[in-house]
Short mmCIF file of C-alpha atoms and ligand atoms in Angstrom, two decimals:
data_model
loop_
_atom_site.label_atom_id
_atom_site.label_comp_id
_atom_site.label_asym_id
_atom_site.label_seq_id
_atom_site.Cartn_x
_atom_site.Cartn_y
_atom_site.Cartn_z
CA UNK A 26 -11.11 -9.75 -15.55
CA UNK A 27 -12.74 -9.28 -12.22
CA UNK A 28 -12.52 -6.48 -9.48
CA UNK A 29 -10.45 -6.18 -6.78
CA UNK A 30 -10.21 -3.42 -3.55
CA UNK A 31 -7.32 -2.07 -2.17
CA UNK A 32 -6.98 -3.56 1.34
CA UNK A 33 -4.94 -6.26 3.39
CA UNK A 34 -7.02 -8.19 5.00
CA UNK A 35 -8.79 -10.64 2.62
CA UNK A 36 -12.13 -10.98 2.72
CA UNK A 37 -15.33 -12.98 1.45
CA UNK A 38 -13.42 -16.27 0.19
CA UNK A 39 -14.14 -19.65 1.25
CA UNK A 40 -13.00 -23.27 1.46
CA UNK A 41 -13.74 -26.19 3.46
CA UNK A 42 -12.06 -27.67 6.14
CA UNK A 43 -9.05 -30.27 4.60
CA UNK A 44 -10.71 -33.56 4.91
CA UNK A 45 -8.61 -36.16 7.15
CA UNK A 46 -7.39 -34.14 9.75
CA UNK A 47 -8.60 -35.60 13.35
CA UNK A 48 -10.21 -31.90 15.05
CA UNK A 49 -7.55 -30.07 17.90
CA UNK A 50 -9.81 -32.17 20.63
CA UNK A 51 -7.32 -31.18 23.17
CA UNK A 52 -6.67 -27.68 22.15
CA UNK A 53 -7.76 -24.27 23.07
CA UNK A 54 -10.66 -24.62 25.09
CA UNK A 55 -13.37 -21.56 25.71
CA UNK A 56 -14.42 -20.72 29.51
CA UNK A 57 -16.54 -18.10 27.63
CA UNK A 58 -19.12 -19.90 25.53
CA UNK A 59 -20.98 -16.50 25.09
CA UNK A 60 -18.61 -15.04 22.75
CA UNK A 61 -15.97 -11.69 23.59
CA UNK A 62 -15.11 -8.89 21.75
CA UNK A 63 -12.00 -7.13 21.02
CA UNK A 64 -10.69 -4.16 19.11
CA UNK A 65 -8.81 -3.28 15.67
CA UNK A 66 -6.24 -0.65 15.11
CA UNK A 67 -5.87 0.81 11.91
CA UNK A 68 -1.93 1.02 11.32
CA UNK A 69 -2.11 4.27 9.10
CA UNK A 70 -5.00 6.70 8.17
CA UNK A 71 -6.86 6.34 5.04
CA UNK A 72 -6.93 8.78 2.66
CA UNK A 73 -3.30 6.85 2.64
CA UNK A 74 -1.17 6.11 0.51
CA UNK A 75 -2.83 4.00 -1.86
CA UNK A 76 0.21 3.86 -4.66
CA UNK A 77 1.75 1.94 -1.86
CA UNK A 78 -0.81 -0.37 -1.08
CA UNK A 79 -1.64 -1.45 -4.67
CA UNK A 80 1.74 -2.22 -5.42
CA UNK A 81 1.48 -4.83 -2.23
CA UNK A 82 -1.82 -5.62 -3.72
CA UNK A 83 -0.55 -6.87 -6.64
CA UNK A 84 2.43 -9.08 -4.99
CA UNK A 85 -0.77 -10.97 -2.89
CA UNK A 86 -3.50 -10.63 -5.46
CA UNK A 87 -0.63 -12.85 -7.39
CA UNK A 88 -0.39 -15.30 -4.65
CA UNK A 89 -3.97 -15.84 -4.25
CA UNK A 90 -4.83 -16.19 -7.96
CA UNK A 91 -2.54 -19.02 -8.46
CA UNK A 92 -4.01 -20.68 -5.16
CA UNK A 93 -7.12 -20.17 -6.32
CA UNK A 94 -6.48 -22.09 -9.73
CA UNK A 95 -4.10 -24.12 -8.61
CA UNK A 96 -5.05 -27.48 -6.93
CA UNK A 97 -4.46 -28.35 -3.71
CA UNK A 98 -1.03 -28.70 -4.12
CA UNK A 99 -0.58 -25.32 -6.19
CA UNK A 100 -2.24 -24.07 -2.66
CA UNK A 101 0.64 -25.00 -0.45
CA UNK A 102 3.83 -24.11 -2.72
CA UNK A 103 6.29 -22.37 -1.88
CA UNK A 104 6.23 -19.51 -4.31
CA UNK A 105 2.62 -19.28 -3.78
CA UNK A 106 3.12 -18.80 -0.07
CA UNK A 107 6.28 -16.86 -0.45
CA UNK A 108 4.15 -14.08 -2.26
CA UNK A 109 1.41 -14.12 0.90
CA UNK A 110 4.05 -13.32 3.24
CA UNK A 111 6.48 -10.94 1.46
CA UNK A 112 2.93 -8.53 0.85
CA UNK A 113 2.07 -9.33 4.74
CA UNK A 114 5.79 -8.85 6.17
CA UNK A 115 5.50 -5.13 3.88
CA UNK A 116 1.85 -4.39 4.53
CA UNK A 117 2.47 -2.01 7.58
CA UNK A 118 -0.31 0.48 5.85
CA UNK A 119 -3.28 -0.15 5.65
CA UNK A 120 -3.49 -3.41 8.40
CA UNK A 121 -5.53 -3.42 11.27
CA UNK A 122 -3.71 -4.64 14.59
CA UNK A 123 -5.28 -6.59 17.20
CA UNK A 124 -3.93 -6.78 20.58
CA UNK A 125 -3.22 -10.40 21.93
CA UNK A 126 -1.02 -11.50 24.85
CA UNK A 127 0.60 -14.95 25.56
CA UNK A 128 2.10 -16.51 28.41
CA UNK A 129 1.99 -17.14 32.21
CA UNK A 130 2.12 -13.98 33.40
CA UNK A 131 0.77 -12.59 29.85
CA UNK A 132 3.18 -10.95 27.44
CA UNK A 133 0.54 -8.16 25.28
CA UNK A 134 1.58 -7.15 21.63
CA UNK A 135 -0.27 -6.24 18.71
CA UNK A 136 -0.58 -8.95 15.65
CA UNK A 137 -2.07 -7.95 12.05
CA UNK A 138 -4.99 -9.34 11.59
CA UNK A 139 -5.34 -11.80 8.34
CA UNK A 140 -8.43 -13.47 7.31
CA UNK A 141 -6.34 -15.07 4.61
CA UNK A 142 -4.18 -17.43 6.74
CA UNK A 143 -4.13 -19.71 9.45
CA UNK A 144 -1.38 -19.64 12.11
CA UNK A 145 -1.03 -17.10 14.53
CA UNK A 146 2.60 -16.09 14.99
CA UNK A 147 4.94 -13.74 16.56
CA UNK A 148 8.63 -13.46 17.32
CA UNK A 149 10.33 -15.42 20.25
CA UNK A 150 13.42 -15.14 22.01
CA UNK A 151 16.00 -16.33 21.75
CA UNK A 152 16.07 -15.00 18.29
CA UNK A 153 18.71 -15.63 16.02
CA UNK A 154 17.24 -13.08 13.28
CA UNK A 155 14.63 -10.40 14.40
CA UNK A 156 12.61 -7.80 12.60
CA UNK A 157 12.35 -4.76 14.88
CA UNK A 158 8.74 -4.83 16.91
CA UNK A 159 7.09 -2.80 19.66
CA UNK A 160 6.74 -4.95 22.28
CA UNK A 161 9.66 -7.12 23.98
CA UNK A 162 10.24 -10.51 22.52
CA UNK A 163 7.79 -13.37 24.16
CA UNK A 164 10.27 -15.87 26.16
CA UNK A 165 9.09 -18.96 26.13
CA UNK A 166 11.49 -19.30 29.40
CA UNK A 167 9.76 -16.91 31.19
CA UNK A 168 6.02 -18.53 31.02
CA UNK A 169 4.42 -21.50 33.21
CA UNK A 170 2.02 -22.71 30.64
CA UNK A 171 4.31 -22.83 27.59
CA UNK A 172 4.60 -26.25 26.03
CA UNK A 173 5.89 -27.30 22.13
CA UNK A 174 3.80 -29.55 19.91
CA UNK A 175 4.96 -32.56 19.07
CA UNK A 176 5.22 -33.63 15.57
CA UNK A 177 2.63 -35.95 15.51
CA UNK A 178 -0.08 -33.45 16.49
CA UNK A 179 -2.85 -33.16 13.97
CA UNK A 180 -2.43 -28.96 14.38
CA UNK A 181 1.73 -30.05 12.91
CA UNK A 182 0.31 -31.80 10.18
CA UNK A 183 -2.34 -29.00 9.48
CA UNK A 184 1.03 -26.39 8.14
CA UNK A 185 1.62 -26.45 5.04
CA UNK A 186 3.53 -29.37 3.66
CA UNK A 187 5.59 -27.64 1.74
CA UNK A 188 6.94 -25.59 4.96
CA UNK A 189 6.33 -27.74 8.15
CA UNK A 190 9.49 -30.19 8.78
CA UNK A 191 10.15 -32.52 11.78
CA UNK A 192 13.83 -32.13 13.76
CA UNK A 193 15.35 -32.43 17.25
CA UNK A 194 13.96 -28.71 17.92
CA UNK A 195 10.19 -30.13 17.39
CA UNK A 196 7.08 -29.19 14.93
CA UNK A 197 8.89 -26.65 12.65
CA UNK A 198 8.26 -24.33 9.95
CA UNK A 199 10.66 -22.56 7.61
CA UNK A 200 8.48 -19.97 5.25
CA UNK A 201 11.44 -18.11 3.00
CA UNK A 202 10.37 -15.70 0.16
CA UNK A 203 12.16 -12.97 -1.83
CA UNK A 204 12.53 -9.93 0.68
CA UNK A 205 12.80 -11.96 3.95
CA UNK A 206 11.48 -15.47 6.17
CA UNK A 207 10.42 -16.24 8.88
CA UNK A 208 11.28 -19.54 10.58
CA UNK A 209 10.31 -20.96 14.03
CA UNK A 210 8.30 -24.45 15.96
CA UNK A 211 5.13 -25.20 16.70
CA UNK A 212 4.02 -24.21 20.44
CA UNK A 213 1.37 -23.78 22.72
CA UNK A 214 0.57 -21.13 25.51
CA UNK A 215 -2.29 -19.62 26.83
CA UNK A 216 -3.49 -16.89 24.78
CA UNK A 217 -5.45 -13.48 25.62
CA UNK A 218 -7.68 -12.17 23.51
CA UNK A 219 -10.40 -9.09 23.95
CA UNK A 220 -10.59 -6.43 26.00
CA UNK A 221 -11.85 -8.28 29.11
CA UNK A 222 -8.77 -10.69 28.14
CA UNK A 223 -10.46 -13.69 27.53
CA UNK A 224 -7.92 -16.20 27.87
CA UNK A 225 -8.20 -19.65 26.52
CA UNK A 226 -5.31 -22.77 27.36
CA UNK A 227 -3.36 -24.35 25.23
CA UNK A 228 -4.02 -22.82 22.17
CA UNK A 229 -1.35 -23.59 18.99
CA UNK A 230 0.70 -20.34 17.34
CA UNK A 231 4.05 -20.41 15.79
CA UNK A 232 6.31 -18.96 17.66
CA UNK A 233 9.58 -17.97 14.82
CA UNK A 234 13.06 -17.61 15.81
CA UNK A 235 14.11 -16.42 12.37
CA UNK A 236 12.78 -13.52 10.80
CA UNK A 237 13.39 -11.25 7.89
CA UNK A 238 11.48 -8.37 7.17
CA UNK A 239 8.99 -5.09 8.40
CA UNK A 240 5.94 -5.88 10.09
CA UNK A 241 5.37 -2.44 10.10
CA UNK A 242 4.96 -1.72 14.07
CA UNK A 243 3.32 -5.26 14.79
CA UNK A 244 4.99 -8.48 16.61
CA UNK A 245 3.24 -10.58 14.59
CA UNK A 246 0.03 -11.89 12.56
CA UNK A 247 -3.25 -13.15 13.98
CA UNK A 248 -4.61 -15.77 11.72
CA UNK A 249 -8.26 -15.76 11.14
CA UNK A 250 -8.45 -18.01 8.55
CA UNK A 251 -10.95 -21.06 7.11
CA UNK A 252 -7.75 -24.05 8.85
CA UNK A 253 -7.89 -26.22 11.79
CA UNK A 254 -4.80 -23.78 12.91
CA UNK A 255 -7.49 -20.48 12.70
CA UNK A 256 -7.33 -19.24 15.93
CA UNK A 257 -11.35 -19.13 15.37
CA UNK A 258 -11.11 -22.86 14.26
CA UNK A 259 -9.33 -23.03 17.50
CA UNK A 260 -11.06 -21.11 19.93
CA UNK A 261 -14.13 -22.83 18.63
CA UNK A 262 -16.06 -19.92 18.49
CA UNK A 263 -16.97 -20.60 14.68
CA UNK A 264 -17.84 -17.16 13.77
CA UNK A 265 -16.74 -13.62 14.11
CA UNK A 266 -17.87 -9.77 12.71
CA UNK A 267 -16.17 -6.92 12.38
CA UNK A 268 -16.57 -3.17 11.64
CA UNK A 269 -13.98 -1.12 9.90
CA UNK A 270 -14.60 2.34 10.71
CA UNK A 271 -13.69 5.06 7.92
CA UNK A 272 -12.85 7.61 10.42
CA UNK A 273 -10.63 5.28 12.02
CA UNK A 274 -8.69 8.03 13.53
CA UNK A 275 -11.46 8.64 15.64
CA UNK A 276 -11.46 5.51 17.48
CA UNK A 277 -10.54 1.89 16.90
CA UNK A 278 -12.91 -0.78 15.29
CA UNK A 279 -14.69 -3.50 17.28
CA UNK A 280 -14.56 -6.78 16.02
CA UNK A 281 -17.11 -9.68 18.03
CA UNK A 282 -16.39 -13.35 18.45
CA UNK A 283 -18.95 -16.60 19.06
CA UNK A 284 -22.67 -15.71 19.81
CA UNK A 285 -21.39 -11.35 20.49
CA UNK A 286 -21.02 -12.20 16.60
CA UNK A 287 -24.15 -11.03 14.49
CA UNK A 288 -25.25 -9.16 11.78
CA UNK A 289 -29.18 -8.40 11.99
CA UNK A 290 -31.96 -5.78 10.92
CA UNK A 291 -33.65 -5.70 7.49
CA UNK A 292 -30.07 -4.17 5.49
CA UNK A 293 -28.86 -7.53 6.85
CA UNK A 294 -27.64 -9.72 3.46
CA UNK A 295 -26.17 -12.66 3.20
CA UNK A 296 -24.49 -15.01 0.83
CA UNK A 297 -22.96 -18.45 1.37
CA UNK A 298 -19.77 -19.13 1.50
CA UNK A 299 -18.50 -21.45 -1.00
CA UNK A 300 -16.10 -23.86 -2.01
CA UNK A 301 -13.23 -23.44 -4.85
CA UNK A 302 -13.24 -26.44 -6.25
CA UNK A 303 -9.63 -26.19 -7.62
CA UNK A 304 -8.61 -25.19 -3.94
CA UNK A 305 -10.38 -27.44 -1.46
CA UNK A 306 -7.98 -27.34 1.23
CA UNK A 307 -7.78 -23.41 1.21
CA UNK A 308 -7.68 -20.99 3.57
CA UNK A 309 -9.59 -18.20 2.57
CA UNK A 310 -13.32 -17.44 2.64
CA UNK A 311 -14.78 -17.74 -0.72
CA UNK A 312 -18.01 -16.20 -2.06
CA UNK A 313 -20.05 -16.24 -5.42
CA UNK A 314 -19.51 -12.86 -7.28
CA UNK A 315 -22.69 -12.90 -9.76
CA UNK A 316 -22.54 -9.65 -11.11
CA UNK A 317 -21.40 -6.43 -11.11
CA UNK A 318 -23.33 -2.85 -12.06
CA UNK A 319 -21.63 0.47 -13.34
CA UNK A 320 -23.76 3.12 -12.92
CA UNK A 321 -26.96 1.69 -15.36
CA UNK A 322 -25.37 -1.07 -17.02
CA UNK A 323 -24.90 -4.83 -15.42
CA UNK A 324 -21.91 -6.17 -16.42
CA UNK A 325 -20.81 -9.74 -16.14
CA UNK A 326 -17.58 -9.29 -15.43
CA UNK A 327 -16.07 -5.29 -14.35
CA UNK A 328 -15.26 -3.39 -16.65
CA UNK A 329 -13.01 -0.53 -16.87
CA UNK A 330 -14.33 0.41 -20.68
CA UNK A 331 -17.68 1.27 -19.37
CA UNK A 332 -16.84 3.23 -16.27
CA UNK A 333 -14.80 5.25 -18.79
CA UNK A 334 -17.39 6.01 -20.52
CA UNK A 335 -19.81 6.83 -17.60
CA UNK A 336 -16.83 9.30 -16.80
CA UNK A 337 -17.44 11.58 -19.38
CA UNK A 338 -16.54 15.26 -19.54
CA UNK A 339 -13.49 13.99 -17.38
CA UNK A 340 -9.98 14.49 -18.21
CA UNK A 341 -8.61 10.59 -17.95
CA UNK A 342 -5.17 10.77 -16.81
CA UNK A 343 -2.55 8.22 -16.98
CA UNK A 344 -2.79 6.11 -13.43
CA UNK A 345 0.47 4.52 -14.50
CA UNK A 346 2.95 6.39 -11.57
CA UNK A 347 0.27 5.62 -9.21
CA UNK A 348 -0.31 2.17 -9.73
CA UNK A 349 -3.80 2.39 -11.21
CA UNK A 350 -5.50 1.61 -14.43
CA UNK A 351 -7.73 4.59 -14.60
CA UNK A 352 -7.32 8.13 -13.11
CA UNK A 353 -8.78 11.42 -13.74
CA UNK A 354 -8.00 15.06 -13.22
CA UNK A 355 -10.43 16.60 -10.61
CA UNK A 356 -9.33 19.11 -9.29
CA UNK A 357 -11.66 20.92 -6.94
CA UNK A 358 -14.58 19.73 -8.52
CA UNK A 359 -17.30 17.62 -7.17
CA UNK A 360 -17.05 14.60 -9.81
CA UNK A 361 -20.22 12.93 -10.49
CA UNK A 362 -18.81 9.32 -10.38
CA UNK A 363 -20.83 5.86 -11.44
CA UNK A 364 -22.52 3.95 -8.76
CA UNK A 365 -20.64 0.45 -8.20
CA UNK A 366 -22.73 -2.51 -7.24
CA UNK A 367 -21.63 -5.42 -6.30
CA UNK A 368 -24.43 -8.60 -6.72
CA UNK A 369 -23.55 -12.58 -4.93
CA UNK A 370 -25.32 -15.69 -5.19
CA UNK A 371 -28.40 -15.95 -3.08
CA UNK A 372 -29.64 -12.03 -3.93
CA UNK A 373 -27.33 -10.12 -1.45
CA UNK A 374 -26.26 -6.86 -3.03
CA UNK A 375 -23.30 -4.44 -1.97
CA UNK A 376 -23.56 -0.60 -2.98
CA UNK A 377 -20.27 0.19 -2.64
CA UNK A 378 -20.14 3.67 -0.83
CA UNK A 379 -18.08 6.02 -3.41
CA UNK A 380 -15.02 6.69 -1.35
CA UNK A 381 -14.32 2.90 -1.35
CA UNK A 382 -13.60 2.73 -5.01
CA UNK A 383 -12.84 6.34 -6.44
CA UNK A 384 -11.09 8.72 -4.56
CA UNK A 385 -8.29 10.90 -4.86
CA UNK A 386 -4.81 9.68 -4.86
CA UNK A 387 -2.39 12.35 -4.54
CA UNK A 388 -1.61 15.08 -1.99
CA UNK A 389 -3.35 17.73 -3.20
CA UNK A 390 -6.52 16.17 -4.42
CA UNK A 391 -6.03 16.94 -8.02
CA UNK A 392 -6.52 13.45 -9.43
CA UNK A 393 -8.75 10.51 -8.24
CA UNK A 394 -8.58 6.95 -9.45
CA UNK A 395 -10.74 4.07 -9.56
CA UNK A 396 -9.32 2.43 -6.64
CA UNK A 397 -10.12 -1.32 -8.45
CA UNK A 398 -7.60 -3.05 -9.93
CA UNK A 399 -7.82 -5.66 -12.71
CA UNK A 400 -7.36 -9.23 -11.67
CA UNK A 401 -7.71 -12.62 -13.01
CA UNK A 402 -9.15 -15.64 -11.65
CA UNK A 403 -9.87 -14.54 -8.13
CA UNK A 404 -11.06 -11.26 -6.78
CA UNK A 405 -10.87 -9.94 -3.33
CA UNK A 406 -13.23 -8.03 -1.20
CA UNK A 407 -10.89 -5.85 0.38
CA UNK A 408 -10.28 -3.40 3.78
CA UNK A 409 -11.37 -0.22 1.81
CA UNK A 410 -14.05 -2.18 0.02
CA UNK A 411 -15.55 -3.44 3.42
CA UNK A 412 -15.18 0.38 5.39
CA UNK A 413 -18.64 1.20 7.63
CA UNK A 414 -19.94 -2.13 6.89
CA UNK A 415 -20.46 -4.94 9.80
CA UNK A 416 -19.35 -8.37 7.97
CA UNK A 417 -20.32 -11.70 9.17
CA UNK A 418 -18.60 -14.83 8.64
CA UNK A 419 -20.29 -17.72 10.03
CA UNK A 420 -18.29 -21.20 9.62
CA UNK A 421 -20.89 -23.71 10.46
CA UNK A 422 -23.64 -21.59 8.94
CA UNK A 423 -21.45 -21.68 5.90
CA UNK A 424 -22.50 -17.90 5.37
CA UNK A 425 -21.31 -14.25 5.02
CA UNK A 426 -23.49 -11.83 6.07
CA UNK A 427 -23.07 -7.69 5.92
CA UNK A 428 -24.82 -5.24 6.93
CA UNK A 429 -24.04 -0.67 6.66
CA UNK A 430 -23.34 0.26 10.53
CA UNK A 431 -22.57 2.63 12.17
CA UNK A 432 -18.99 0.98 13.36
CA UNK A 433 -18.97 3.24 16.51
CA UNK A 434 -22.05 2.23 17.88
CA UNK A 435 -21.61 -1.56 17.75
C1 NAG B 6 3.50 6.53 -1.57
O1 NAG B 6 4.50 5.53 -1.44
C2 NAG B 6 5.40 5.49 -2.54
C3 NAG B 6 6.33 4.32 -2.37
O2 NAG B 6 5.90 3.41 -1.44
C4 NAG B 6 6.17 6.82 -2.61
O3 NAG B 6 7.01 6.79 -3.75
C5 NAG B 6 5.18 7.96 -2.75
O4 NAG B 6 5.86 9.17 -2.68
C6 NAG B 6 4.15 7.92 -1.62
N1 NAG B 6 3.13 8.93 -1.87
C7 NAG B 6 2.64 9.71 -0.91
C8 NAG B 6 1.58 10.68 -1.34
O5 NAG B 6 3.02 9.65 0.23
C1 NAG B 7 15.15 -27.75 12.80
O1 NAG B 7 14.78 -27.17 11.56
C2 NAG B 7 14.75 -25.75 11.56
C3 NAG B 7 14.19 -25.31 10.22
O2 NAG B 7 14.86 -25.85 9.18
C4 NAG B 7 16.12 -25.22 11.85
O3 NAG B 7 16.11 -23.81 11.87
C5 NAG B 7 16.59 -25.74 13.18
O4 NAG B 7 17.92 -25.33 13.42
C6 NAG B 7 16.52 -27.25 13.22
N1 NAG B 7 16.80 -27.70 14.57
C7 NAG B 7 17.65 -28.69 14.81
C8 NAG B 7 17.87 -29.00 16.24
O5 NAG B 7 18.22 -29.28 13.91
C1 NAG B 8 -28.58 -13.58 15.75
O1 NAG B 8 -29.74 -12.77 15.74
C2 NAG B 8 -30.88 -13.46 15.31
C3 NAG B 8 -32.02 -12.46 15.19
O2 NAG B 8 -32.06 -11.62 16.30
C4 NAG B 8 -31.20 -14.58 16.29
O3 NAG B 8 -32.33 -15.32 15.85
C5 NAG B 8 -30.01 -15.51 16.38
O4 NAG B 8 -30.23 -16.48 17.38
C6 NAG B 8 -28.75 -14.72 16.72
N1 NAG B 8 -27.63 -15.63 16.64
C7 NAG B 8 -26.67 -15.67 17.53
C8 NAG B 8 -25.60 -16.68 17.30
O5 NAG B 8 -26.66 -14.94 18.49
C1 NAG B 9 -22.41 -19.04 -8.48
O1 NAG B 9 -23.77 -18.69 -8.63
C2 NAG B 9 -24.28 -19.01 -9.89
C3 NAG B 9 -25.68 -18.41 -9.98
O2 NAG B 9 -26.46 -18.78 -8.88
C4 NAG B 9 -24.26 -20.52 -10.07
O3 NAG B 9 -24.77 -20.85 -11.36
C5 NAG B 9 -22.82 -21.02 -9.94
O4 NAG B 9 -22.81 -22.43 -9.99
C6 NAG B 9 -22.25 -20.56 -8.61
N1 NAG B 9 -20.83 -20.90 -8.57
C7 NAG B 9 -20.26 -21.50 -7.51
C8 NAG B 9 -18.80 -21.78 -7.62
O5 NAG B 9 -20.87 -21.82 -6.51
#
């Protein structure tokens, strides 16, 4: 059993690159070699509803587990994939949106971010299936620099095999899982990122014609994953940081591409990013979990036994209606709780501020949870888990770095 956070966006898990692709020479290219910077939305205010959230937690956590024992192949089935997009086509709550823009003259619309996939999507027109979304439909009609990839383009071959297919309509994809799909080709446009709208040519998204589903008030998902189809693979920036602020509601959180990208000052930790053997080909960002403390005792694995029993003079409640394993009454009171530390390869170590793993869970306060959830095989660093830290992930470095900020003043 390991530990797990309530979030969305997946964090410190690695991979390398899939060996034998050729690298997207003619892709996306960069007229800003310094780096940009753009801004995250939170979609709904924490303390949310984190019942909700847990219960899309599990659907992923699912996913990711058996890609993370799986081989290679276990990576790209379908029900493995299925269970990635059903929790991201629910997971409304909780996201973060970024704002991109496509096209010649630019269509803007907000995308969730997801550090646990590669392609950058969103809804075009003409649609035959739509999910509703804020922003009109992108029309690939209605923009200069639009162009579809051809088959034979190493970004086609870099979807998953399982899901990529080859017809009259070009380089498609056709993703279906239990509560919806989404289905579309291959294209290329210029894309706008950042808030002085760095644009860069040519870059690769999939742009779906067939969608089931509630993004939850976004057009569609901004992949910042480990792939060649990464839009940070892409952009060849090869390293980004963000900031989720806690008081989110008080402004939106920054998140830095290329050399704006860098976590410094003595807190500064970092860990590498490693490789899952079983998954090679994978995605996500991996890192080396080496231990974990309760309060005074290290555990190898967590353990929900001992924070128990840190918890005493506590009435435990049952968690069961809200999704989690352990819950107490609080009422009013100011609960001394455990301190949680997290320990990775290499030294780093995370205190994990007490409001990202135990806080209260219903409306009126009364009972508060452990807000970790029991897992096996893989554990994920989640968007709660990361909240008022700055968190580095550095591709050619081959390290994750973090650092407690102030998110505000970055
Ligand atoms: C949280 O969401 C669940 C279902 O998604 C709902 O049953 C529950 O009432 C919600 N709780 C709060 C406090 O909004
Ligand atoms: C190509 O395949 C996709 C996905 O299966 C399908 O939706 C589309 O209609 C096909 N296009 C043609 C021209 O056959
Ligand atoms: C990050 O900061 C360190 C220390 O200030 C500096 O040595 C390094 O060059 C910076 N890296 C980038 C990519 O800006
Ligand atoms: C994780 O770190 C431990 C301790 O340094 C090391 O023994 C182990 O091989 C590492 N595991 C991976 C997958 O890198």
């Amino acid at each position: 059993m390991a530990c797990k956070a309530v979030a969305e966006a997946l964090l410190p898990l690695a991979a390398v690159l899939v060996v034998g692709f050729l690298p997207p020479a003619t892709f996306a290219k960069s007229p800003h070699k310094h780096g940009f910077r753009a801004t995250l939305t939170r979609v709904h205010q924490y303390p949310g509803n984190y019942s909700a959230a847990a219960r899309r937690d599990a659907r992923r956590l699912a996913s990711l587990s058996s890609a993370a024992a799986g081989s290679a192949r276990t990576h790209t089935s379908k029900s493995s994939f299925r269970g990635l997009l059903q929790a991201l086509v629910e997971n409304g709550a909780g996201a973060y949106h970024m704002s991109l823009s496509l096209g010649t003259p630019p269509l803007t619309f907000p995308a969730i971010l997801d550090t646990g996939s590669d392609l950058t999507w969103t809804q075009c027109a003409t649609c035959s299936a739509c999910f509703a979304q804020p922003t009109p439909l992108y029309d690939p009609a209605g923009s200069s620099t639009f162009w579809k990839l051809p088959c034979g383009s190493p970004l086609c071959r870099a979807l998953p095999r399982a899901f990529r297919g080859c017809n009259a309509t070009g380089c498609v994809y056709d993703y279906r899982y239990t509560v919806g799909f989404t289905a579309g080709y291959l294209a290329a446009d210029t894309l706008g990122v950042g808030e002085d709208t760095s644009s860069f040519t040519n870059a690769a998204f999939g742009c779906s014609t067939a969608n089931g589903g509630d993004m939850g008030g976004a057009s569609g998902i901004v992949g910042l994953g480990r792939g060649a189809l990464s839009l940070v693979s892409q952009l060849g920036v090869r390293r980004f940081s963000y900031c989720l602020r806690s008081d989110a509601d008080a402004g939106a959180s920054p998140i830095l591409f290329g050399s704006l990208a860098n976590v410094t000052g003595s807190e500064a930790q970092s860990t590498p990013l490693v490789t899952n053997p079983a998954a090679p080909g994978s995605p996500y960002y991996y890192v080396n979990l080496t231990g974990v403390t309760v309060g005074s005792a290290d555990l190898p694995v967590a353990g929900d036994t001992r924070f128990l029993s840190q918890m005493a003079g506590l009435t435990s409640v049952s968690g069961a209606r809200f999704d989690f394993d352990l819950c107490f009454a609080v009422g009013a009171m100011e609960v001394p709780v455990p301190r949680l530390v997290l320990r990775f390869e290499g030294g780093a170590v995370y205190t994990v501020p007490r409001t990202s793993y135990f806080d209260a869970v219903d409306e009126r306060g009364d009972v508060a949870c452990l807000l970790v959830l029991p897992t096996r095989g893989v554990s994920v660093i989640g968007n709660v888990m990361q909240m008022d830290l700055h968190v580095l992930y550095d591709l050619d470095g081959r390290t994750f770095s973090f650092a407690t900020a102030d998110c505000a003043s970055l």
